[in-house]
Steps between C-alpha positions, in 0.01 A plus 500: 500500500407780740645839402766599751714809554878462536763765558709530182793719402492728199767365263485761224315817402482617137366835388270400211352846431485832682201371699570125517750273670532125486607320815638148531512299821746250643317174563685274745541141380268368773218726370542450123234228488253732678577778249468285186272689263331503162535790262217747559489459879568774755672563833347701784747730675447621854669775695428762764504863386441774758357242738255365243509132392482510118466212256514528122499231234734519201519262206821313441669628185763227509436153361563176692781386268695817592529380862410850616216656699455855365203738519449844347372785716369810325474814714134599525393851595416496873601133512666451838652162425606564140654837588685350797631213287617727217661756732628291793562134411869406515683180409532295818179633657271236643129490426214260560411314179210257468537180303377528135130507421269564205326329210599724207712218361520284190549128446844534343617173346779416256250319276271804463477672161290806576465863397490724807384862476548731799372854555661698782552860602737659747591284797233250394772348284665343805321159513481494119878547479549195723261294285666610174844402625375158610319434173800600289729285715280191530272484195717484187196464270298791641485864390446807718364845412500789748318831453643726770356845572679778684472878541836566338827331404662571837228316693544163325582256778746223399554672162856375448421145614190483280697623198775245573240219516351621172842499335583158641166350386432689176299211358294439819447834680327808360511816711282802420529816708202735522590845637 
């Protein structure tokens, strides 16, 4: 399928850390097939800022079984798009969003019995978070370990959700923070 931009509405914005928001999009029923995705894939967002056409790709942090299309956007110093998104995005705003792309995926199957080990730091956790959620949901005989590095406690993206997953899957999910 050819990647295509569609105008989508922002459904929700969550402040994940001081420097990071996560943004979910409303996908109309007639476009849901086009926006079907695998954990680990990304969306490319497009907007015009100060007359400049800008495109940035952000990994989906949601998992397909959640029936949500959510990306995390960390504000980067001198980053036009990330600063604009963090400071100006509002629920109900419309933005151009390309259909999902990317090959950082896994063959997640109910019959798998694997041991997955992930290493991530900062916002690099985004596609890994999607994969972890899908594995824990769909592979009852698999185990997941995440080593997650951050500058300090306050910069841990998805901290509460990761801790909740760990508590829900004590026998299957090991989470180690490295600060």
